[in-house]
Coordinates of C-alpha atoms in Angstrom, one line a residue:
Chain A
M684 CA 3.8 20.4 38.2
P685 CA 4.9 23.6 39.7
H686 CA 8.4 25.2 39.2
S687 CA 10.8 26.2 42.3
D688 CA 14.3 26.9 42.6
T689 CA 15.2 24.0 44.9
F690 CA 16.1 20.7 43.6
H691 CA 13.5 18.0 43.8
H692 CA 15.3 14.5 44.4
A693 CA 13.8 11.3 43.6
L694 CA 16.4 9.2 45.5
V695 CA 15.0 7.5 48.9
V696 CA 17.0 5.6 51.2
D697 CA 15.2 2.9 53.0
D698 CA 16.6 3.0 56.7
K699 CA 15.5 -0.7 57.0
K700 CA 17.1 -2.0 54.2
C701 CA 20.4 0.1 54.5
I702 CA 23.3 -1.9 56.4
R703 CA 25.4 1.4 56.9
C704 CA 28.0 0.0 54.4
T705 CA 29.3 3.3 53.0
H706 CA 29.3 1.9 49.3
C707 CA 27.0 4.9 48.4
I708 CA 28.9 7.5 50.0
K709 CA 32.1 6.5 48.2
A710 CA 30.4 6.4 45.1
C711 CA 28.8 9.4 44.7
P712 CA 30.6 11.9 42.0
T713 CA 29.6 15.2 44.2
E714 CA 30.4 13.8 47.5
A715 CA 26.8 14.3 48.4
I716 CA 26.3 11.6 51.0
R717 CA 27.1 11.3 54.6
M718 CA 26.1 9.0 57.6
V719 CA 24.8 11.1 60.4
N720 CA 23.5 9.6 63.4
G721 CA 23.3 6.1 62.1
N722 CA 21.3 7.0 58.9
I723 CA 22.6 7.5 55.1
E724 CA 21.8 11.3 54.5
I725 CA 21.8 12.8 51.1
R726 CA 22.8 16.7 50.8
E727 CA 20.0 18.1 48.5
E728 CA 22.2 21.3 47.3
R729 CA 24.9 18.6 46.0
C730 CA 22.8 15.6 44.6
V731 CA 22.5 15.7 40.9
D732 CA 20.3 12.6 40.7
C733 CA 22.9 10.6 38.8
G734 CA 21.8 7.4 40.6
Q735 CA 25.4 6.1 41.0
C736 CA 24.3 5.5 44.8
M737 CA 21.5 3.2 43.5
R738 CA 23.8 1.3 41.3
V739 CA 26.3 0.3 43.8
C740 CA 24.0 -0.2 46.6
P741 CA 24.3 -4.1 47.7
H742 CA 21.2 -4.4 49.7
N743 CA 18.8 -2.5 47.3
A744 CA 18.2 0.2 49.9
I745 CA 18.2 3.0 47.7
S746 CA 15.0 3.4 45.4
I747 CA 13.3 6.0 43.1
E748 CA 9.9 7.4 44.2
Q749 CA 7.2 7.3 41.6
D750 CA 3.8 8.2 41.2
D751 CA 0.6 5.8 41.8
L752 CA -0.2 4.2 38.2
A753 CA -3.8 4.3 39.6
Q754 CA -3.6 8.0 39.0
I755 CA -4.3 7.6 35.3
E756 CA -8.0 7.0 36.3
N757 CA -8.3 10.6 36.9
Y758 CA -8.1 11.0 33.2
R759 CA -10.2 10.4 30.2
Y760 CA -7.4 9.9 27.9
K761 CA -4.6 8.2 29.5
V762 CA -1.4 8.6 27.6
V763 CA 1.8 6.9 28.4
L764 CA 4.9 8.2 27.0
I765 CA 7.9 5.8 26.8
P766 CA 11.4 6.5 25.7
S767 CA 12.8 4.1 23.0
V768 CA 15.0 2.4 25.2
F769 CA 12.1 1.3 27.0
I770 CA 11.4 -0.8 23.9
G771 CA 15.2 -1.8 23.5
Q772 CA 15.5 -3.5 27.0
F773 CA 12.7 -6.5 26.3
P774 CA 14.2 -9.6 24.5
Q775 CA 14.2 -10.0 20.9
N776 CA 11.2 -12.4 20.8
I777 CA 9.1 -9.7 22.1
T778 CA 7.6 -7.6 19.4
E779 CA 7.2 -3.9 19.2
N780 CA 3.5 -4.6 18.6
Q781 CA 3.3 -6.9 21.7
I782 CA 4.7 -4.2 23.9
Y783 CA 2.5 -1.4 22.5
A784 CA -0.4 -3.8 22.7
S785 CA 0.6 -4.9 26.6
L786 CA 0.8 -1.3 27.5
L787 CA -3.0 -0.4 26.1
K788 CA -4.2 -3.6 27.9
L789 CA -2.8 -2.1 31.1
G790 CA -5.3 0.5 31.1
F791 CA -3.6 3.3 28.7
T792 CA -5.5 4.7 25.9
H793 CA -2.4 5.7 24.1
V794 CA 1.0 4.7 23.8
Y795 CA 3.7 7.3 22.2
E796 CA 7.3 7.0 21.9
V797 CA 8.8 10.1 23.2
E798 CA 11.4 10.8 20.5
Q799 CA 9.0 12.1 17.8
P800 CA 8.6 14.3 15.8
I801 CA 12.4 14.6 16.7
E802 CA 13.0 16.9 13.4
V803 CA 12.0 19.8 16.0
L804 CA 14.7 19.0 18.2
K805 CA 17.3 18.6 15.6
T806 CA 16.1 22.1 14.1
L807 CA 16.6 23.7 17.4
V808 CA 20.0 22.1 18.3
R809 CA 21.1 23.3 14.6
R810 CA 20.0 26.7 15.5
E811 CA 21.4 26.9 18.8
I812 CA 24.8 26.1 17.2
K813 CA 24.2 28.7 14.8
E814 CA 23.2 31.4 17.2
N815 CA 26.0 30.9 19.4
R816 CA 24.5 32.9 22.2
S817 CA 27.4 32.2 24.7
G818 CA 30.4 30.5 23.1
L819 CA 30.9 27.4 21.8
P820 CA 30.6 24.3 22.4
V821 CA 26.8 24.4 22.7
I822 CA 26.1 21.8 25.5
S823 CA 23.1 19.6 25.2
S824 CA 20.4 19.9 27.9
F825 CA 19.2 16.6 27.4
C826 CA 20.6 14.6 30.5
P827 CA 19.4 16.1 33.6
A828 CA 22.0 15.0 35.7
V829 CA 24.4 16.5 33.6
V830 CA 22.5 19.8 33.4
R831 CA 22.6 19.9 37.4
L832 CA 26.3 19.0 37.7
I833 CA 27.2 22.0 35.5
R834 CA 24.9 24.3 37.4
I835 CA 26.5 23.3 40.6
K836 CA 30.4 22.3 39.6
Y837 CA 30.9 24.2 36.3
P838 CA 28.7 27.1 36.6
A839 CA 30.9 29.1 34.2
F840 CA 29.3 26.9 31.3
T841 CA 25.4 27.2 32.4
E842 CA 24.9 29.7 29.8
Q843 CA 26.4 27.4 27.3
I844 CA 23.7 24.8 27.8
M845 CA 21.2 24.8 25.1
R846 CA 17.6 26.2 25.5
V847 CA 15.9 23.3 24.2
K848 CA 13.5 20.8 26.0
A849 CA 13.5 17.1 26.5
P850 CA 12.1 14.7 24.2
H851 CA 9.0 13.9 26.7
D852 CA 7.9 17.7 26.4
L853 CA 8.1 17.6 22.7
V854 CA 6.0 14.6 22.3
A855 CA 3.5 15.6 24.8
H856 CA 3.1 18.9 22.8
Y857 CA 2.6 17.0 19.6
I858 CA 0.0 15.0 21.1
L859 CA -2.0 17.7 22.4
D860 CA -1.7 19.5 19.2
N861 CA -3.2 16.3 17.5
F862 CA -5.8 15.9 20.3
S863 CA -7.1 19.5 19.8
K864 CA -7.6 19.1 16.1
Q865 CA -10.0 16.1 17.3
G866 CA -11.6 18.2 19.7
I867 CA -10.1 16.5 22.6
N868 CA -9.8 19.0 25.6
A869 CA -6.2 19.3 27.2
E870 CA -7.8 18.8 30.7
D871 CA -9.0 15.4 30.0
V872 CA -5.3 14.2 28.8
G873 CA -3.2 12.7 31.6
F874 CA 0.6 12.2 30.4
F875 CA 2.4 9.6 32.4
Y876 CA 6.2 9.6 31.6
V877 CA 8.1 6.3 31.8
T878 CA 11.7 7.1 33.1
P879 CA 14.6 5.2 32.7
C880 CA 16.6 7.0 35.6
A881 CA 16.4 9.3 38.7
A882 CA 17.3 12.3 36.7
K883 CA 14.5 12.5 34.3
I884 CA 12.0 12.0 37.3
A885 CA 13.6 14.8 39.3
A886 CA 13.5 17.1 36.1
V887 CA 10.0 16.7 35.5
K888 CA 9.3 17.4 39.4
S889 CA 11.3 20.5 39.5
P890 CA 11.9 21.5 35.9
I891 CA 15.0 23.7 35.0
G892 CA 14.0 26.7 32.9
E893 CA 10.4 26.3 32.6
K894 CA 7.5 27.2 34.6
E895 CA 6.0 23.7 34.9
S896 CA 6.0 20.5 33.3
V897 CA 3.5 19.4 31.1
I898 CA 3.6 15.6 32.4
N899 CA 1.0 14.6 35.0
G900 CA 2.8 11.4 36.6
V901 CA 5.9 9.5 36.4
V902 CA 6.4 5.6 36.4
N903 CA 9.6 3.8 36.7
A904 CA 10.9 1.8 33.8
N905 CA 11.5 -1.3 35.8
H906 CA 8.0 -1.2 37.4
L907 CA 6.4 -1.0 34.1
Y908 CA 8.6 -3.7 32.7
N909 CA 7.5 -6.2 35.0
K910 CA 3.8 -5.2 34.3
V911 CA 4.3 -5.6 30.8
M912 CA 6.1 -9.1 31.1
A913 CA 3.1 -10.1 33.3
V914 CA 0.3 -9.5 30.3
V915 CA 2.9 -9.8 27.1
E916 CA 1.8 -13.5 26.4
T917 CA -1.9 -13.1 26.6
V918 CA -2.2 -9.7 24.2
E919 CA -3.6 -9.7 20.7
E920 CA -2.0 -8.2 17.7
T921 CA -3.3 -4.4 17.6
N922 CA -2.8 -2.1 14.8
V923 CA -0.5 0.5 16.8
E924 CA 1.0 2.1 13.6
P925 CA -1.1 5.4 13.7
L926 CA 1.0 5.7 17.0
K927 CA 4.3 5.6 15.4
N928 CA 3.6 7.8 12.4
E929 CA 6.7 10.3 13.3
L930 CA 9.1 7.7 14.8
T931 CA 12.3 7.8 12.7
K932 CA 16.0 6.4 12.7
E933 CA 17.2 9.6 14.4
G934 CA 14.3 9.7 17.0
I935 CA 14.8 6.0 18.0
Q936 CA 18.8 6.6 18.9
W937 CA 18.2 10.1 20.2
S938 CA 18.7 8.8 23.8
L939 CA 21.8 6.5 23.0
T940 CA 25.2 7.9 22.8
H941 CA 25.8 9.9 19.8
G942 CA 22.2 10.2 19.5
E943 CA 22.3 13.9 19.4
T944 CA 25.6 14.1 17.3
W945 CA 25.6 11.7 14.5
W946 CA 23.3 13.3 11.9
Q947 CA 25.0 16.8 12.4
R948 CA 27.6 18.5 10.2
A949 CA 28.9 20.7 13.0
K950 CA 31.8 19.4 14.9
T951 CA 30.9 17.5 17.8
I952 CA 31.9 15.2 20.8
S953 CA 29.6 12.6 22.6
V954 CA 30.5 11.7 26.3
D955 CA 28.9 9.2 28.4
G956 CA 29.4 8.1 31.9
I957 CA 29.4 10.6 34.5
H958 CA 33.1 10.4 35.6
N959 CA 33.9 10.7 32.0
A960 CA 31.5 14.0 31.8
I961 CA 33.5 15.3 34.9
R962 CA 36.8 14.8 33.2
F963 CA 35.9 16.1 30.1
L964 CA 34.2 19.3 32.0
E965 CA 37.4 19.8 33.7
R966 CA 39.6 19.9 30.7
M967 CA 36.9 22.4 29.1
E968 CA 37.7 24.7 32.2
N969 CA 41.5 24.5 31.7
D970 CA 40.9 25.8 28.2
Q971 CA 42.3 22.5 26.8
V972 CA 39.3 21.8 24.5
S973 CA 38.7 23.8 21.4
G974 CA 37.1 23.7 18.0
I975 CA 34.1 21.6 19.3
D976 CA 30.6 23.1 18.3
F977 CA 28.4 20.9 20.2
L978 CA 28.9 18.6 23.1
E979 CA 26.7 15.7 24.1
L980 CA 27.3 14.8 27.6
R981 CA 25.2 11.8 29.4
A982 CA 25.6 10.8 32.7
C983 CA 25.0 7.0 32.3
D984 CA 27.5 4.8 30.6
R985 CA 26.0 4.1 27.0
S986 CA 23.4 7.0 27.8
C987 CA 19.8 6.0 28.6
A988 CA 20.4 2.2 27.5
G989 CA 22.5 2.4 30.9
G990 CA 19.5 4.0 32.8
V991 CA 19.6 2.9 36.5
L992 CA 16.1 1.7 36.2
L993 CA 16.4 -0.2 33.2
S994 CA 16.2 -3.9 33.5
Q995 CA 18.5 -5.3 30.9
N996 CA 21.8 -5.3 29.5
R997 CA 22.9 -1.8 28.1
F998 CA 25.1 -3.5 25.2
L999 CA 21.9 -5.7 24.2
T1000 CA 19.6 -2.8 24.5
V1001 CA 21.6 -0.3 22.3
E1002 CA 21.9 -3.4 19.7
R1003 CA 18.2 -3.8 19.6
L1004 CA 17.6 -0.1 19.2
K1005 CA 20.2 0.2 16.3
E1006 CA 18.7 -3.0 14.7
R1007 CA 15.1 -1.4 14.9
A1008 CA 16.4 1.9 13.5
K1009 CA 17.3 0.4 10.3
R1010 CA 13.6 -0.2 9.9
Y1011 CA 12.4 3.2 10.2
P1012 CA 12.9 6.2 7.9
S1013 CA 15.4 8.8 8.2
S1014 CA 13.9 11.8 9.8
S1015 CA 15.3 14.2 7.5
I1016 CA 14.1 12.6 4.5
K1017 CA 10.7 12.2 5.6
T1018 CA 10.5 15.8 7.0
E1019 CA 11.4 16.6 3.3
A1020 CA 9.0 14.9 1.6
E1021 CA 6.1 15.8 3.9
G1022 CA 7.2 19.2 4.9
Y1023 CA 8.5 20.6 8.2
E1024 CA 5.8 23.6 8.4
R1025 CA 3.4 21.3 10.2
F1026 CA 5.5 21.3 13.4
S1027 CA 6.7 24.7 13.3
E1028 CA 4.2 25.4 15.8
L1029 CA 5.8 23.1 18.2
E1030 CA 9.2 24.9 18.2
P1031 CA 8.3 27.6 20.6
L1032 CA 6.8 25.1 22.8
C1033 CA 10.3 23.1 22.9
I1034 CA 12.6 26.3 23.9
T1035 CA 13.6 26.6 27.8
E1036 CA 14.2 29.9 29.6
N1037 CA 17.9 30.7 30.6
I1038 CA 19.1 28.0 33.0
K1039 CA 20.9 29.7 35.9
P1040 CA 24.2 28.6 37.6
R1041 CA 23.8 27.4 41.5
P1042 CA 27.5 27.3 42.5
L1043 CA 28.4 25.2 45.5
L1044 CA 30.3 27.2 47.8
L1045 CA 31.8 24.9 50.2
Y1046 CA 32.6 27.6 52.9
G1047 CA 30.1 29.9 52.5
S1048 CA 29.7 33.3 50.4
D1049 CA 31.8 35.5 52.6
M1050 CA 35.5 35.6 51.3
G1051 CA 37.2 36.4 54.6
K1052 CA 35.7 33.7 56.5
A1053 CA 35.7 31.1 53.7
L1054 CA 39.6 31.6 53.8
E1055 CA 39.8 31.1 57.2
R1056 CA 37.5 27.8 57.0
M1057 CA 39.7 26.7 54.2
E1058 CA 42.8 27.1 56.0
R1059 CA 41.3 25.4 59.0
A1060 CA 40.5 22.3 56.9
R1061 CA 44.1 22.2 55.4
S1062 CA 45.6 22.3 58.8
I1063 CA 43.1 19.5 59.9
M1064 CA 44.2 17.3 56.7
C1065 CA 47.8 17.3 58.2
H1066 CA 46.1 15.1 61.2
L1067 CA 44.0 12.7 59.2
P1068 CA 45.4 9.7 57.5
G1069 CA 44.4 10.2 53.9
I1070 CA 43.2 6.6 53.7
D1071 CA 39.7 8.0 52.6
C1072 CA 38.1 4.5 54.1
G1073 CA 34.9 6.3 54.7
A1074 CA 34.5 4.7 58.4
C1075 CA 33.8 8.5 59.6
G1076 CA 30.6 8.6 57.4
A1077 CA 32.4 11.0 54.8
P1078 CA 33.7 9.8 51.6
T1079 CA 37.4 11.2 52.0
C1080 CA 39.4 12.8 54.6
Q1081 CA 39.2 16.1 52.9
A1082 CA 35.3 15.9 52.8
L1083 CA 35.5 15.2 56.7
A1084 CA 37.9 18.2 57.3
E1085 CA 35.5 20.2 55.1
D1086 CA 32.6 19.0 57.2
M1087 CA 34.5 19.8 60.3
V1088 CA 35.0 23.5 59.7
N1089 CA 31.5 23.7 58.6
G1090 CA 30.5 22.4 62.1
L1091 CA 29.2 19.2 60.6
A1092 CA 31.4 16.4 61.9
K1093 CA 34.4 16.2 64.8
M1094 CA 37.8 15.3 64.9
S1095 CA 36.7 12.0 67.0
D1096 CA 34.8 10.8 63.9
C1097 CA 38.0 9.4 62.5
I1098 CA 38.7 6.2 63.6
F1099 CA 42.3 6.4 63.0
V1100 CA 42.5 9.6 65.3
Q1101 CA 40.5 7.7 67.9
Q1102 CA 43.3 5.0 67.9
Q1103 CA 46.0 7.5 68.1
W1104 CA 44.2 9.0 71.1
Q1105 CA 43.7 5.7 72.9
N1106 CA 47.1 5.0 72.4
D1107 CA 48.1 8.5 73.8
G1108 CA 45.7 7.7 76.8
K1109 CA 43.7 10.6 75.8
I1110 CA 40.4 8.7 75.5
T1111 CA 39.0 5.3 77.0
P1112 CA 38.5 2.3 74.6
Q1113 CA 34.6 2.6 76.0
K1114 CA 34.5 6.3 74.9
A1115 CA 36.0 5.5 71.5
F1116 CA 33.3 2.7 70.9
G1117 CA 30.4 5.0 72.3
K1118 CA 31.3 7.4 69.4
M1119 CA 31.4 4.9 67.2
E1120 CA 28.1 3.8 67.8
N1121 CA 26.8 7.2 67.9
K1122 CA 27.7 7.5 64.4
W1123 CA 26.6 4.1 63.0
G1124 CA 23.9 3.2 65.2
K1125 CA 23.8 1.1 68.2
N1126 CA 24.5 -2.7 68.0
R1127 CA 25.8 -2.1 64.5
F1128 CA 28.7 -4.2 65.1
D1129 CA 27.2 -7.0 66.8
P1130 CA 27.4 -10.2 64.6
D1131 CA 25.0 -10.3 61.8
C1132 CA 24.7 -13.0 59.0
T1133 CA 22.5 -11.1 56.7
K1134 CA 25.1 -9.4 54.5
R1135 CA 26.9 -10.3 51.0
G1136 CA 29.5 -13.1 51.6
A1137 CA 27.9 -14.1 54.8
K1138 CA 25.4 -16.9 55.4
D1139 CA 22.3 -15.2 54.7
E1140 CA 22.2 -13.4 51.3
S1141 CA 18.6 -13.4 50.9
F1142 CA 18.0 -9.7 51.3
Chain L
M89 CA 45.3 33.4 54.2
V90 CA 45.5 29.9 52.4
K91 CA 49.0 28.9 51.3
L92 CA 49.6 26.4 48.6
R93 CA 52.6 25.0 47.1
Y94 CA 53.3 22.6 44.2
E95 CA 56.6 21.2 42.9
I96 CA 57.0 21.3 39.1
E97 CA 59.4 18.6 37.2
G98 CA 61.4 20.0 34.0
G99 CA 60.6 18.3 31.0
N100 CA 57.4 16.5 32.1
F101 CA 55.1 17.8 29.5
D102 CA 52.6 15.0 30.8
L103 CA 51.9 16.6 34.0
A104 CA 52.3 20.4 32.9
G105 CA 49.1 22.2 34.2
T106 CA 48.7 20.0 37.2
A107 CA 49.6 22.4 39.5
S108 CA 47.4 25.3 38.1
S109 CA 44.5 22.9 37.7
Q110 CA 44.9 22.3 41.4
V111 CA 44.7 25.9 42.3
K112 CA 41.8 26.3 40.1
K113 CA 40.0 23.6 42.1
V114 CA 40.7 25.6 45.3
L115 CA 39.9 29.1 43.9
K116 CA 36.4 27.7 42.8
Q117 CA 35.4 26.7 46.3
L118 CA 35.7 30.3 47.4
N119 CA 33.6 33.0 46.0
I120 CA 35.8 34.4 43.2
S121 CA 34.3 35.4 39.9
Q122 CA 34.9 32.9 37.1
L123 CA 36.6 35.6 35.1
L124 CA 39.1 36.0 37.8
I125 CA 40.0 32.5 38.3
K126 CA 40.4 32.1 34.7
K127 CA 42.9 34.8 34.6
I128 CA 44.7 33.6 37.5
V129 CA 44.9 30.3 36.1
V130 CA 46.0 31.2 32.9
A131 CA 49.0 33.2 34.5
L132 CA 49.9 30.2 36.6
Y133 CA 49.4 27.8 33.6
E134 CA 51.9 29.8 31.7
S135 CA 54.5 30.1 34.2
E136 CA 54.2 26.4 34.8
V137 CA 54.4 25.4 31.1
N138 CA 57.4 27.7 31.0
V139 CA 59.2 25.5 33.7
V140 CA 58.5 22.5 32.1
A141 CA 59.9 23.7 28.8
H142 CA 62.8 25.5 30.0
A143 CA 64.1 24.7 33.5
Y144 CA 65.3 21.4 35.3
K145 CA 62.8 21.6 38.2
G146 CA 60.7 24.4 40.1
H147 CA 58.1 25.1 42.3
I148 CA 54.9 27.2 42.7
E149 CA 53.5 29.1 45.8
V150 CA 50.3 30.7 45.9
E151 CA 48.9 32.7 48.9
I152 CA 45.4 33.2 48.6
H153 CA 44.0 36.7 50.5
P154 CA 40.9 38.0 50.8
E155 CA 41.6 40.9 48.2
R156 CA 44.4 39.5 46.3
V157 CA 46.3 36.2 45.2
D158 CA 50.0 36.1 45.4
M159 CA 52.1 33.9 43.1
K160 CA 55.7 32.9 43.1
I161 CA 57.2 30.5 40.8
T162 CA 60.6 29.8 41.2
D163 CA 63.0 27.5 38.9
E164 CA 66.3 26.2 38.7
G165 CA 67.1 26.6 35.1
P166 CA 68.9 28.5 32.1
G167 CA 67.4 32.0 33.2
I168 CA 66.6 34.4 30.7
P169 CA 69.3 36.1 28.7
D170 CA 67.1 38.9 27.2
V171 CA 64.1 39.5 29.3
E172 CA 62.9 42.4 27.3
S173 CA 62.5 40.1 24.2
A174 CA 61.1 37.4 26.3
M175 CA 58.1 39.8 26.9
K176 CA 57.4 40.7 23.2
A177 CA 54.3 38.5 21.8
G178 CA 55.9 35.7 19.6
F179 CA 59.2 35.7 20.8
S180 CA 60.3 32.0 21.7
T181 CA 63.4 30.1 22.4
A182 CA 61.8 27.0 23.0
S183 CA 63.4 24.0 21.0
Q184 CA 61.9 22.4 18.1
K185 CA 60.5 19.5 20.2
V186 CA 58.8 21.5 22.6
R187 CA 57.1 23.5 19.9
E188 CA 56.0 20.3 18.3
M189 CA 54.1 19.2 21.3
G190 CA 52.1 22.5 20.8
F191 CA 54.0 24.5 23.4
G192 CA 56.4 27.3 22.9
A193 CA 54.4 30.0 20.8
G194 CA 56.1 32.8 22.4
M195 CA 53.2 34.0 24.4
G196 CA 54.1 32.9 28.0
L197 CA 55.2 35.8 29.4
P198 CA 53.2 38.5 27.5
N199 CA 50.2 36.5 28.5
I200 CA 51.3 36.3 32.3
K201 CA 51.5 40.1 32.2
K202 CA 48.4 40.5 30.5
N203 CA 46.3 38.2 33.1
T204 CA 47.9 39.8 36.2
D205 CA 48.0 43.1 38.1
Y206 CA 51.9 42.9 39.3
L207 CA 54.8 40.9 37.5
K208 CA 58.0 41.0 38.5
I209 CA 60.9 39.0 36.9
E210 CA 64.2 38.0 38.6
T211 CA 66.6 36.0 36.4
V212 CA 70.2 34.6 36.5
V213 CA 71.5 33.3 33.6
G214 CA 72.6 29.9 34.2
K215 CA 71.2 29.7 37.5
G216 CA 67.3 30.2 37.5
T217 CA 64.3 32.6 37.3
T218 CA 61.6 33.9 39.9
L219 CA 58.3 35.1 38.9
T220 CA 56.7 37.2 41.5
M221 CA 53.1 38.2 40.4
T222 CA 49.7 39.4 42.1
K223 CA 45.9 39.4 41.0
K224 CA 43.8 41.6 42.8
L225 CA 40.5 40.3 43.8
D226 CA 38.9 43.2 42.5
Y227 CA 35.1 42.7 41.8
A228 CA 34.5 45.8 39.7
T229 CA 36.7 44.1 36.9

């Protein structure tokens, strides 16, 4: 898939399901969502694909676009790449073997968990810390939502992001290497990655720091979960052990919180949850963090176990994976016994180019004009109530003021200002109501029993 | 020109750094280099901590112009009896209590001087201190 400097976004709003309730607008950590002419709009340059909006939507109106599974038919070798958390979300009574066998039954010819052979990533992470190109801590590149967040809001730290690709790239190259030894042509192989979140899918569609992704299609984890559940009772015991040759303790836990840190000797910190990540980056920016060599930042609470596309409880997923990891060998011991040399060809394939900052300049790049706009926005704030109700279609009064000076909103968007104007006799109630309808859509305020807490909750 | 103003409470180390952090957020919205922002924020942070550690109360006023940032930190406090010594690295009159919290290493004023282009200290013993400083937004640096 081609590389471009624009962000690909996987989050899509269904205007028919959306009831214009502003939950998503207020939950977005980068203030990327607005109500415009009766529809939800996601501002591309601000969205980091963290999926918070999708989590809070009470009407399931936000979804993540995916590729059609039928595309696997275009390839002779149909390889499904699953993150270990995909296994973790199934109930304990369904065995690993059954899950693998179900995926084979669904039409894939090969099933691989992505976190193998993880020793390659461990080696690259250690090297990044040792080389210390741009100051410590080295920041993990694992979570694409965090990488985007840093590029737009903490551009000064962009150079500290490690130039190491994701596990799905690693395993794809590992498989291609194995296949070529068996005489299989790379063009005949189709890789389908099962994503636990919006950010991973967006990262595959517009990869940062590499020309193009080796992945051919992306499927949502919840979609495939349902498909597996539908056939799991009917599958027969299959020998899938050869597909897990390089699966290890470290690999299985890689996408969990501390996955990139627990095996390290260096001084590390692991932070999960996008708001925690933001607070930590703020602290770093204020020079209040020192003596840390490596920083693991993950956008979801409990990291990928809390991915927005995983169906089950994140704590149970973590528990299952921790138990499972106990049954697998340690990557360090295994590699020492079997030799690392056989992976050394994979190393250069798992290194990215430099990641570039993409600072978000609210008021444009011209300093004089920007100062003027900022001053105007601050004056406007004197007239807004500071309640941050979201009824204007912006997440906060401050965001509304910023939109106003950038020509994207009007003073009359504020319902409190409208009340004030009516009270002062400046506009008629009819005119005020008309403005509201412009913003929220005609008939938005007619009685409607299809909503949470009303008579019909069947949406 | 954009004007900002923040109050500082003497003795409240919990909030020390809040004002400089807010100024940082404002500067980041403008097209100012990260390096310049850092210098401005360090200078402001040091002066903010000085007020918290030594004075009863004070305030910060910031003016952002296209070509420079002017800052004025005014406090009601003990004043500085010996400005010349206070400008020396490592010289500190901070109490044991303040040092235990990780402040008062005697780097405050030297650090402010190092990170700004202009610094004026006006102080009256027993009344208070006013720091006036400027950082040029010179993109050559």
